[in-house]
Each structure stands twice: as structure tokens, then as C-alpha cells.
């Protein structure tokens, strides 16, 4: 067939060359050009003025012009000694329209069409259009859409142009009606098909699409089938044949696979051959299969990867480890040889950054642990990738290596990133069941002018709080990674004014602090800082007035618990001045910024109100958490937190009612208390409602003396202003969380949204001595975290599992919050 086509082409070319005697070309004239310039044609023409033109040379010229694909017809003639070229230009594509495509995105289609040569502005070639039609049909076949139709329509326009309209009728995906595995005896169909992506229709097929046939899915399933057997000792397992039948209506698929299980093999010996580089004993420790073990392909692959990884860590970037199993079918044993080819030891010549249109190269380079001019190290590259991901500036980070052309021992690294918005100008409205409506405005930039510095200026207002704050952080004050930061803020809060469920007092605090951050290892840093603050505490007292008849009346509007009033009276200060020192340590091995899947964080911080402060105290907070990927997209997360507070070196100056006496040691200040419960704490309970609770007001005891009202066992307060006891918080807190992140098919991007099942345990206590495990609260439920455009959204459905009688008023099944808070 190819020979016939060649003869036809040769005949057509010959027909376009008029017979003439050879002559020397004195000039060249081109007739028929409209869009294409004569200079362009002359660049492709293998004949110049002064050349001798023969019939063979003319045929070569015609072939050269046809190959440009600019022309549908080319003819060569002669007028005297002038070479005359007559051409008919192909039309240009003025407009290209795609209709009906849903399964394949239009930008992907247009990109593929352009590679074939079909795009607006290009020369139209009917053969290209035919190839496009065949390629589109093939792509839809691969997606299981066998009743697809692709109809191209070409419309002639003026000025030798065409408009192409490609109409696609995708049709329905063929559904899998039956999957038959023939020849399996050791395992049932249900066992071996457990990990298949393809399945017959079931209750979850509406979103998993597992009943929709595709060639790629079937190929992957057959590979999983082979792996299933070979990981269980069947070293000579094989798929003998595969048949895929389609119903006449092209809507139903029937799949059958015939397998040969073979026998279970054991390892008779393991050898390491080739250029070992490292001591053989050390390499044998990286081999996970041993003499006498059942054959396991997964363990063999893990062994080869471990050896390649250790070689890559010392510069052998292109090491190969090839497993060569030798089967003895009589003894059913496998003699395994791992053949090692380390290749050349290479060093990194250059590190190139791509995709960072806003972020400066130096900001990225200072996170690189693989240095230019040093030996290639895969662990250093992996660590560099993690550090770049944790900056929060990039959606994706990929690092590729390539040999420098003409060398065998040099590579260039290309760091490809996709930047995401690192700053925002936000005017927002949020809502929290605790805070009510939150109005906020902020200007923030986590990567200011591409320098890696961050700053935030913002303000927010909710039902109980108004705040203004500003912060700045330079993570690289020095080249060694010492960072410096500043924080300033003003917050006014009235906790009991709008919601009697929370302890009633008002605070107005102004603060300023500065800190330094010191890296002490790849995963550890220390933070030290100093700060000043002034906090005015306003308590609402019960008071007496005289009515119009001259009678004394006790006013019982909103006011604070007596224990707070007594504390302030004994302290003798309404405005609290504090200058404090902070010291913290972080050990961070997480592999991501928004949604880690492995690694963890251990942190310990101490805040000390130094001598000279109105109240001197120490506040310690510790946290340890970790992420474990446990397979198939599941991630297990465990977290534990402890908070501890204690005063030192001071006594009360005055008596405070019946609660405190002058000379008594000052207890931990209530405005620094830890709280428990809420949408980000022990879920299933209202924010900050777990822990000690007190009633508002006093009552006369048997001697007639006024004493604070004591809550009843169910948390009610008889004779109080409020019906229920108010949460007060405490100087000691514990929190534990176990969370399982679920791989839901409709949430592919875990950086945007995650769903988890959780169990929370925790509570707050008056002090460490009050802690008892039997009073820990426990809850479980489902949580959704979504990085929405308006800010982070959290929705919890929680069920308290372990409660006390006085918790009923504060239990909360559905909790949510969205928008940013400061």
C-alpha cells in the first residue's frame, strides 16, 4: 500500500513539472501568493538564481514546497530563463470551535489539537483534521465511551480562510455488567478484586464511577491482580488472556480474565552482585527478604528502593538495582539476585528555579539543603522540597534532575513551583456560635514583595470582642536563619454582656512584643521574646439604689461572679501591668503546610510575667502531634496538649470578701485561665464551657453571712442572676485527640478540604491538684475543614460520650465557624 501511494505522489509531482530543457535560472517569479510572502517561499526553495534547473531539481523543489504544508498545489514552468512557480495556498484557520465536550476539558483539547497542527491562525490541512477526528475517538474509547461521535464541519470564508466546527457527542460511558476471573482457586473473587478500581454497579457507583469501563483502569486492575498473587508467594503467576466484550448498544461491558495461579515459592538464597560501593553486610541489612521466606514481590521492590535510596544519598543519582529471580519449579524455590549498577557518582552543577514569578530566587535558595557544587544527595533534595512546601507560598513543588549534556558526573536540578496567593486584602463576614457575627478587615502578606517576610494589619469585631492588631516577621534576619518578629495589638472584650453562658467581665488590653527565632537544626528552632501589656479589668458588681419611696433596692443586672470580685479586691488593682519573657521550642517534621500527611510537631512554650508585673506568674503550654499515612489515602492524626499556670513570689495586699485574705499567696489570675471545649477543642461542647463553673451572686448562710451561691449537681444556680453556672476556666488543662482523615473521592485536593472522624478527650481544672481522670470529657464525630474563599470553614457533628450532670446546658451537636478571626 505504501508503494502504491509513493507511485501516485511521484506521478503527481511529475505532472506539476512541465517538460523543458535544462537551463540556468536568471530570476525566480512566484505566482498565486496572498498571505505568504515571497521571501518565505524562497527560504524553503532549494534553487537559487544562477543554479542550473533540471527536471530532477524541479521535482525536488516541488517536494520541498509541499512539505511546508502551505500549499495545496505547486507547479513549475519556464518563461525564457525565468523560473515560474505557480502555487495555490492552503486556507488559514480563522476560527476553531469545540462543542459538546464535557469529559475532556476544552483547554486540554485545544492543546492536543495545536500539537497536531490544528489551531487558529495555522494553515488548514484536511489530513490533520482526519487525524484529529481519529485521535478524539480513541481518547473517548479509552474513557469507556464507545458510542461517541466526532463530526468536524468546515466552512469556507472570504480571503482564503476557513472556520472549523468540531461537534462532539460523547454519549454515555459503558457500564461494567460482569467481571469474571477464571482459574483462581487459592483466593475467592471477592478477595482478589478488593483493590480493583473497576467493579459492577453498586450503591456507591454514583460517585465512585467504579462501574464505568476504561482501558487504563482495567490495565491497572490486572497489574494489581498480579501483585496480589506475587506478594503472597505465587512467583510464576500469570494472566493467560483477557477478553472485553461490548454489547451491541455499546452501553454494557463484559470482562473476563483467565489466570494461572501456579505454586507458592520460597526464597532459597539472596545474592548481591555488581558494583556494590558499600560493604555487602551493610547492603544486606536493606534487603527485606531472606532465605526461607515466602516469595514476596512487594518486599523485593522495597529492597531495591532502599538500596537505590542509600546510594542516592551519597551521590549515585542514577543507580539501578535489578532483581533477577531464578525459579526452580521442581523445588518451588527462588534464587534471588539483586544486580547493582551504581553508575557515575554525580554532583549538582546548578539549581534552577521555575514558576516563581513573585518569589525571589534567594528566598527559595535559602531553603535548599542540596547545594550547588556538592555531591548529589536525595535526602537533601527531599528535605529541600519539604521546606519549600512548608513556606505556604506554593501549591505544588517538584524537583527534577537531568544530566548536564556532554557529561556523566554532573546534574542540574530544576525546582518547579506553582505559586499561590500569599497575601490578601480582605473584608469579611464570619460566624461562630460562640462569637456570633464576626466583621473583619485585614491586609496580610506572607511573602512581602517576594522577600519571604510576612506582615498583617487587621481589625475585627464580634458580639463580644473588638480587636486591632499588627504583626511583622522576617525569617532571615541573618543568613544563618535567625528571624525577628514584632506584634502590637489592642483588644476590648465583654464576655458576659451578650451571652450569660460565659463568665461576665470586661477587659481592655494593649500590648507590644518582639521576639527572635533561632534555628538549631533542620527540624528544631528556639524562640525568645519580651513583651509589655496593660490590661484593664472591669467587673460588674451587684449594687444598691433607693427607689422613689425611699426604699433600698438591690439591683441585679448583669454582673460578675463573686470569686472574681473578691480576687480583684484582694489584689487591689483594676489595671494589670505586665512585662513578660517568652521562651519556646519547636520540633517540626511535618511534610506540608495546610494538610500534612506525615511527620509531626512537638512544641513547648513558657510565658513568664517577670518581677515588677502586677501579678507574677508562669504559664507553660506543651503540645505533641503526629500524622501517619496508613494506606489507601487514610491518614491517622494524634495530638496531645497540656497547659499549666502558677504564680510565684507574691501575696494579696487586701482582704477579698470571704475568699481571700491579706498576706495569702496570690493565685493564678483568672484572665489568664485555660478553657476547654469548642469547635477546635473538645468538640460536642460549646466553646470554652468545660472546667470549673461558678454561680453569680451570694446568699446568706445559717449565720446570716453572705457567701457565694453553690451550683447544684445539674449545674443550675438557685437564687442567682443566671439560671446556670458560668464557666470560669482554670490553671491546668489537658486535651487529647485521635483523628482519622478519610479519602473521599469527591475531595481530591486535601489542601482545600478534608473530612475526618475524631475522638476528643479533655477538660480544664482549677489547678493541677484538682485534676482527676474520671472528670475528663469524651466526644466523637465527623469534621469538615475547608479552606473556603471567605476564610477557613469548620463544620463538626459531634456526640458527647462521657459527660457530667452539669454539662447538659453546654452540649452542642452541630458546630461551625467560618471567616477569619484575629
PDB file of N, CA and C in Angstrom, residues 319-384:
ATOM      1  N   UNK A 319      21.490   5.299  40.147  1.00  0.00           N
ATOM      2  CA  UNK A 319      21.765   3.895  40.462  1.00  0.00           C
ATOM      3  C   UNK A 319      20.596   3.009  40.041  1.00  0.00           C
ATOM      4  N   UNK A 320      20.926   1.819  39.578  1.00  0.00           N
ATOM      5  CA  UNK A 320      19.919   0.829  39.199  1.00  0.00           C
ATOM      6  C   UNK A 320      20.125  -0.435  40.023  1.00  0.00           C
ATOM      7  N   UNK A 321      19.032  -0.987  40.489  1.00  0.00           N
ATOM      8  CA  UNK A 321      19.080  -2.269  41.189  1.00  0.00           C
ATOM      9  C   UNK A 321      18.059  -3.174  40.517  1.00  0.00           C
ATOM     10  N   UNK A 322      18.527  -4.201  39.873  1.00  0.00           N
ATOM     11  CA  UNK A 322      17.654  -5.075  39.090  1.00  0.00           C
ATOM     12  C   UNK A 322      17.514  -6.422  39.788  1.00  0.00           C
ATOM     13  N   UNK A 323      16.290  -6.800  40.203  1.00  0.00           N
ATOM     14  CA  UNK A 323      16.098  -8.125  40.799  1.00  0.00           C
ATOM     15  C   UNK A 323      16.020  -9.189  39.703  1.00  0.00           C
ATOM     16  N   UNK A 324      16.786 -10.251  39.866  1.00  0.00           N
ATOM     17  CA  UNK A 324      16.787 -11.348  38.889  1.00  0.00           C
ATOM     18  C   UNK A 324      16.420 -12.635  39.629  1.00  0.00           C
ATOM     19  N   UNK A 325      15.128 -13.012  39.610  1.00  0.00           N
ATOM     20  CA  UNK A 325      14.733 -14.254  40.296  1.00  0.00           C
ATOM     21  C   UNK A 325      14.950 -15.474  39.383  1.00  0.00           C
ATOM     22  N   UNK A 326      15.546 -16.523  39.934  1.00  0.00           N
ATOM     23  CA  UNK A 326      15.738 -17.770  39.199  1.00  0.00           C
ATOM     24  C   UNK A 326      14.868 -18.829  39.858  1.00  0.00           C
ATOM     25  N   UNK A 327      13.843 -19.270  39.137  1.00  0.00           N
ATOM     26  CA  UNK A 327      12.853 -20.190  39.695  1.00  0.00           C
ATOM     27  C   UNK A 327      13.277 -21.642  39.479  1.00  0.00           C
ATOM     28  N   UNK A 328      13.194 -22.422  40.538  1.00  0.00           N
ATOM     29  CA  UNK A 328      13.351 -23.877  40.457  1.00  0.00           C
ATOM     30  C   UNK A 328      11.957 -24.470  40.631  1.00  0.00           C
ATOM     31  N   UNK A 329      11.324 -24.853  39.519  1.00  0.00           N
ATOM     32  CA  UNK A 329       9.930 -25.291  39.562  1.00  0.00           C
ATOM     33  C   UNK A 329       9.770 -26.648  40.225  1.00  0.00           C
ATOM     34  N   UNK A 330      10.822 -27.450  40.229  1.00  0.00           N
ATOM     35  CA  UNK A 330      10.728 -28.751  40.904  1.00  0.00           C
ATOM     36  C   UNK A 330      10.707 -28.571  42.421  1.00  0.00           C
ATOM     37  N   UNK A 331      11.612 -27.718  42.934  1.00  0.00           N
ATOM     38  CA  UNK A 331      11.688 -27.498  44.377  1.00  0.00           C
ATOM     39  C   UNK A 331      10.793 -26.344  44.841  1.00  0.00           C
ATOM     40  N   UNK A 332      10.218 -25.623  43.869  1.00  0.00           N
ATOM     41  CA  UNK A 332       9.394 -24.445  44.148  1.00  0.00           C
ATOM     42  C   UNK A 332      10.142 -23.445  45.040  1.00  0.00           C
ATOM     43  N   UNK A 333      11.355 -23.119  44.609  1.00  0.00           N
ATOM     44  CA  UNK A 333      12.185 -22.133  45.307  1.00  0.00           C
ATOM     45  C   UNK A 333      12.636 -21.065  44.309  1.00  0.00           C
ATOM     46  N   UNK A 334      13.068 -19.952  44.869  1.00  0.00           N
ATOM     47  CA  UNK A 334      13.559 -18.825  44.066  1.00  0.00           C
ATOM     48  C   UNK A 334      14.930 -18.435  44.580  1.00  0.00           C
ATOM     49  N   UNK A 335      15.900 -18.468  43.670  1.00  0.00           N
ATOM     50  CA  UNK A 335      17.233 -17.974  43.974  1.00  0.00           C
ATOM     51  C   UNK A 335      17.277 -16.525  43.468  1.00  0.00           C
ATOM     52  N   UNK A 336      17.329 -15.567  44.422  1.00  0.00           N
ATOM     53  CA  UNK A 336      17.167 -14.164  44.075  1.00  0.00           C
ATOM     54  C   UNK A 336      18.514 -13.452  44.030  1.00  0.00           C
ATOM     55  N   UNK A 337      18.762 -12.768  42.936  1.00  0.00           N
ATOM     56  CA  UNK A 337      19.964 -11.955  42.785  1.00  0.00           C
ATOM     57  C   UNK A 337      19.555 -10.501  42.567  1.00  0.00           C
ATOM     58  N   UNK A 338      20.128  -9.622  43.350  1.00  0.00           N
ATOM     59  CA  UNK A 338      19.938  -8.183  43.155  1.00  0.00           C
ATOM     60  C   UNK A 338      21.201  -7.634  42.509  1.00  0.00           C
ATOM     61  N   UNK A 339      21.087  -7.240  41.249  1.00  0.00           N
ATOM     62  CA  UNK A 339      22.250  -6.768  40.492  1.00  0.00           C
ATOM     63  C   UNK A 339      22.310  -5.246  40.588  1.00  0.00           C
ATOM     64  N   UNK A 340      23.417  -4.749  41.135  1.00  0.00           N
ATOM     65  CA  UNK A 340      23.549  -3.324  41.438  1.00  0.00           C
ATOM     66  C   UNK A 340      24.437  -2.647  40.402  1.00  0.00           C
ATOM     67  N   UNK A 341      23.913  -1.601  39.787  1.00  0.00           N
ATOM     68  CA  UNK A 341      24.660  -0.765  38.849  1.00  0.00           C
ATOM     69  C   UNK A 341      24.595   0.670  39.360  1.00  0.00           C
ATOM     70  N   UNK A 342      25.602   1.115  40.106  1.00  0.00           N
ATOM     71  CA  UNK A 342      25.519   2.452  40.711  1.00  0.00           C
ATOM     72  C   UNK A 342      25.650   3.585  39.706  1.00  0.00           C
ATOM     73  N   UNK A 343      26.279   3.335  38.575  1.00  0.00           N
ATOM     74  CA  UNK A 343      26.524   4.417  37.629  1.00  0.00           C
ATOM     75  C   UNK A 343      27.585   5.364  38.172  1.00  0.00           C
ATOM     76  N   UNK A 344      27.720   6.516  37.533  1.00  0.00           N
ATOM     77  CA  UNK A 344      28.700   7.506  37.953  1.00  0.00           C
ATOM     78  C   UNK A 344      28.210   8.264  39.183  1.00  0.00           C
ATOM     79  N   UNK A 345      29.129   8.580  40.076  1.00  0.00           N
ATOM     80  CA  UNK A 345      28.802   9.463  41.179  1.00  0.00           C
ATOM     81  C   UNK A 345      28.744  10.892  40.639  1.00  0.00           C
ATOM     82  N   UNK A 346      27.664  11.576  40.931  1.00  0.00           N
ATOM     83  CA  UNK A 346      27.455  12.884  40.303  1.00  0.00           C
ATOM     84  C   UNK A 346      27.348  13.967  41.358  1.00  0.00           C
ATOM     85  N   UNK A 347      27.652  15.182  40.933  1.00  0.00           N
ATOM     86  CA  UNK A 347      27.438  16.342  41.790  1.00  0.00           C
ATOM     87  C   UNK A 347      26.529  17.328  41.070  1.00  0.00           C
ATOM     88  N   UNK A 348      25.962  18.224  41.844  1.00  0.00           N
ATOM     89  CA  UNK A 348      24.985  19.174  41.307  1.00  0.00           C
ATOM     90  C   UNK A 348      25.721  20.404  40.791  1.00  0.00           C
ATOM     91  N   UNK A 349      25.563  20.673  39.488  1.00  0.00           N
ATOM     92  CA  UNK A 349      26.192  21.853  38.897  1.00  0.00           C
ATOM     93  C   UNK A 349      25.392  23.118  39.213  1.00  0.00           C
ATOM     94  N   UNK A 350      24.097  23.077  38.901  1.00  0.00           N
ATOM     95  CA  UNK A 350      23.258  24.263  39.089  1.00  0.00           C
ATOM     96  C   UNK A 350      21.906  23.868  39.669  1.00  0.00           C
ATOM     97  N   UNK A 351      21.296  24.778  40.421  1.00  0.00           N
ATOM     98  CA  UNK A 351      19.910  24.651  40.880  1.00  0.00           C
ATOM     99  C   UNK A 351      19.120  25.766  40.205  1.00  0.00           C
ATOM    100  N   UNK A 352      18.122  25.386  39.403  1.00  0.00           N
ATOM    101  CA  UNK A 352      17.353  26.339  38.596  1.00  0.00           C
ATOM    102  C   UNK A 352      15.929  26.376  39.131  1.00  0.00           C
ATOM    103  N   UNK A 353      15.386  27.584  39.267  1.00  0.00           N
ATOM    104  CA  UNK A 353      14.025  27.753  39.774  1.00  0.00           C
ATOM    105  C   UNK A 353      13.106  28.187  38.642  1.00  0.00           C
ATOM    106  N   UNK A 354      11.942  27.557  38.559  1.00  0.00           N
ATOM    107  CA  UNK A 354      10.958  27.878  37.533  1.00  0.00           C
ATOM    108  C   UNK A 354       9.582  28.037  38.174  1.00  0.00           C
ATOM    109  N   UNK A 355       8.819  29.002  37.655  1.00  0.00           N
ATOM    110  CA  UNK A 355       7.448  29.192  38.121  1.00  0.00           C
ATOM    111  C   UNK A 355       7.289  30.223  39.216  1.00  0.00           C
ATOM    112  N   UNK A 356       8.398  30.702  39.789  1.00  0.00           N
ATOM    113  CA  UNK A 356       8.326  31.692  40.878  1.00  0.00           C
ATOM    114  C   UNK A 356       8.329  33.092  40.286  1.00  0.00           C
ATOM    115  N   UNK A 357       7.158  33.542  39.862  1.00  0.00           N
ATOM    116  CA  UNK A 357       7.054  34.870  39.265  1.00  0.00           C
ATOM    117  C   UNK A 357       7.089  35.973  40.316  1.00  0.00           C
ATOM    118  N   UNK A 358       6.655  35.667  41.552  1.00  0.00           N
ATOM    119  CA  UNK A 358       6.650  36.669  42.620  1.00  0.00           C
ATOM    120  C   UNK A 358       7.779  36.451  43.625  1.00  0.00           C
ATOM    121  N   UNK A 359       8.060  35.217  43.926  1.00  0.00           N
ATOM    122  CA  UNK A 359       9.039  34.907  44.969  1.00  0.00           C
ATOM    123  C   UNK A 359      10.459  34.994  44.425  1.00  0.00           C
ATOM    124  N   UNK A 360      11.306  35.708  45.117  1.00  0.00           N
ATOM    125  CA  UNK A 360      12.696  35.844  44.690  1.00  0.00           C
ATOM    126  C   UNK A 360      13.421  34.500  44.778  1.00  0.00           C
ATOM    127  N   UNK A 361      14.385  34.316  43.873  1.00  0.00           N
ATOM    128  CA  UNK A 361      15.174  33.085  43.887  1.00  0.00           C
ATOM    129  C   UNK A 361      15.875  32.885  45.232  1.00  0.00           C
ATOM    130  N   UNK A 362      16.373  33.971  45.822  1.00  0.00           N
ATOM    131  CA  UNK A 362      17.115  33.851  47.078  1.00  0.00           C
ATOM    132  C   UNK A 362      16.240  33.313  48.206  1.00  0.00           C
ATOM    133  N   UNK A 363      14.936  33.665  48.179  1.00  0.00           N
ATOM    134  CA  UNK A 363      14.021  33.166  49.211  1.00  0.00           C
ATOM    135  C   UNK A 363      13.894  31.653  49.115  1.00  0.00           C
ATOM    136  N   UNK A 364      13.869  31.134  47.881  1.00  0.00           N
ATOM    137  CA  UNK A 364      13.786  29.693  47.693  1.00  0.00           C
ATOM    138  C   UNK A 364      15.147  29.027  47.923  1.00  0.00           C
ATOM    139  N   UNK A 365      16.197  29.695  47.470  1.00  0.00           N
ATOM    140  CA  UNK A 365      17.534  29.087  47.574  1.00  0.00           C
ATOM    141  C   UNK A 365      17.941  28.881  49.029  1.00  0.00           C
ATOM    142  N   UNK A 366      17.528  29.787  49.926  1.00  0.00           N
ATOM    143  CA  UNK A 366      17.923  29.630  51.314  1.00  0.00           C
ATOM    144  C   UNK A 366      17.212  28.466  51.998  1.00  0.00           C
ATOM    145  N   UNK A 367      16.169  27.924  51.368  1.00  0.00           N
ATOM    146  CA  UNK A 367      15.512  26.724  51.899  1.00  0.00           C
ATOM    147  C   UNK A 367      16.113  25.443  51.345  1.00  0.00           C
ATOM    148  N   UNK A 368      16.975  25.571  50.324  1.00  0.00           N
ATOM    149  CA  UNK A 368      17.562  24.386  49.690  1.00  0.00           C
ATOM    150  C   UNK A 368      18.647  23.786  50.580  1.00  0.00           C
ATOM    151  N   UNK A 369      18.551  22.490  50.782  1.00  0.00           N
ATOM    152  CA  UNK A 369      19.585  21.784  51.527  1.00  0.00           C
ATOM    153  C   UNK A 369      20.525  21.016  50.599  1.00  0.00           C
ATOM    154  N   UNK A 370      20.178  20.955  49.314  1.00  0.00           N
ATOM    155  CA  UNK A 370      21.082  20.448  48.294  1.00  0.00           C
ATOM    156  C   UNK A 370      21.789  21.655  47.684  1.00  0.00           C
ATOM    157  N   UNK A 371      23.079  21.747  47.875  1.00  0.00           N
ATOM    158  CA  UNK A 371      23.841  22.911  47.447  1.00  0.00           C
ATOM    159  C   UNK A 371      24.502  22.668  46.095  1.00  0.00           C
ATOM    160  N   UNK A 372      24.673  23.750  45.347  1.00  0.00           N
ATOM    161  CA  UNK A 372      25.398  23.672  44.077  1.00  0.00           C
ATOM    162  C   UNK A 372      26.870  23.362  44.355  1.00  0.00           C
ATOM    163  N   UNK A 373      27.440  22.517  43.490  1.00  0.00           N
ATOM    164  CA  UNK A 373      28.842  22.168  43.632  1.00  0.00           C
ATOM    165  C   UNK A 373      29.118  21.045  44.608  1.00  0.00           C
ATOM    166  N   UNK A 374      28.083  20.520  45.252  1.00  0.00           N
ATOM    167  CA  UNK A 374      28.275  19.413  46.201  1.00  0.00           C
ATOM    168  C   UNK A 374      27.743  18.122  45.602  1.00  0.00           C
ATOM    169  N   UNK A 375      28.098  16.999  46.232  1.00  0.00           N
ATOM    170  CA  UNK A 375      27.631  15.706  45.743  1.00  0.00           C
ATOM    171  C   UNK A 375      26.104  15.638  45.820  1.00  0.00           C
ATOM    172  N   UNK A 376      25.534  15.004  44.851  1.00  0.00           N
ATOM    173  CA  UNK A 376      24.087  14.797  44.819  1.00  0.00           C
ATOM    174  C   UNK A 376      23.668  14.003  46.055  1.00  0.00           C
ATOM    175  N   UNK A 377      22.589  14.448  46.701  1.00  0.00           N
ATOM    176  CA  UNK A 377      22.068  13.755  47.878  1.00  0.00           C
ATOM    177  C   UNK A 377      20.552  13.770  47.821  1.00  0.00           C
ATOM    178  N   UNK A 378      19.930  12.616  47.653  1.00  0.00           N
ATOM    179  CA  UNK A 378      18.476  12.547  47.584  1.00  0.00           C
ATOM    180  C   UNK A 378      17.813  12.976  48.894  1.00  0.00           C
ATOM    181  N   UNK A 379      18.345  12.592  50.068  1.00  0.00           N
ATOM    182  CA  UNK A 379      17.733  13.091  51.307  1.00  0.00           C
ATOM    183  C   UNK A 379      17.754  14.615  51.403  1.00  0.00           C
ATOM    184  N   UNK A 380      18.855  15.226  50.934  1.00  0.00           N
ATOM    185  CA  UNK A 380      18.922  16.686  50.968  1.00  0.00           C
ATOM    186  C   UNK A 380      17.894  17.302  50.029  1.00  0.00           C
ATOM    187  N   UNK A 381      17.666  16.679  48.884  1.00  0.00           N
ATOM    188  CA  UNK A 381      16.662  17.173  47.938  1.00  0.00           C
ATOM    189  C   UNK A 381      15.262  17.010  48.526  1.00  0.00           C
ATOM    190  N   UNK A 382      15.003  15.853  49.123  1.00  0.00           N
ATOM    191  CA  UNK A 382      13.687  15.625  49.736  1.00  0.00           C
ATOM    192  C   UNK A 382      13.426  16.634  50.849  1.00  0.00           C
ATOM    193  N   UNK A 383      14.460  16.915  51.642  1.00  0.00           N
ATOM    194  CA  UNK A 383      14.297  17.882  52.724  1.00  0.00           C
ATOM    195  C   UNK A 383      14.054  19.278  52.153  1.00  0.00           C
ATOM    196  N   UNK A 384      14.725  19.612  51.051  1.00  0.00           N
ATOM    197  CA  UNK A 384      14.529  20.910  50.411  1.00  0.00           C
ATOM    198  C   UNK A 384      13.089  21.060  49.947  1.00  0.00           C
TER     199      UNK A 384
END
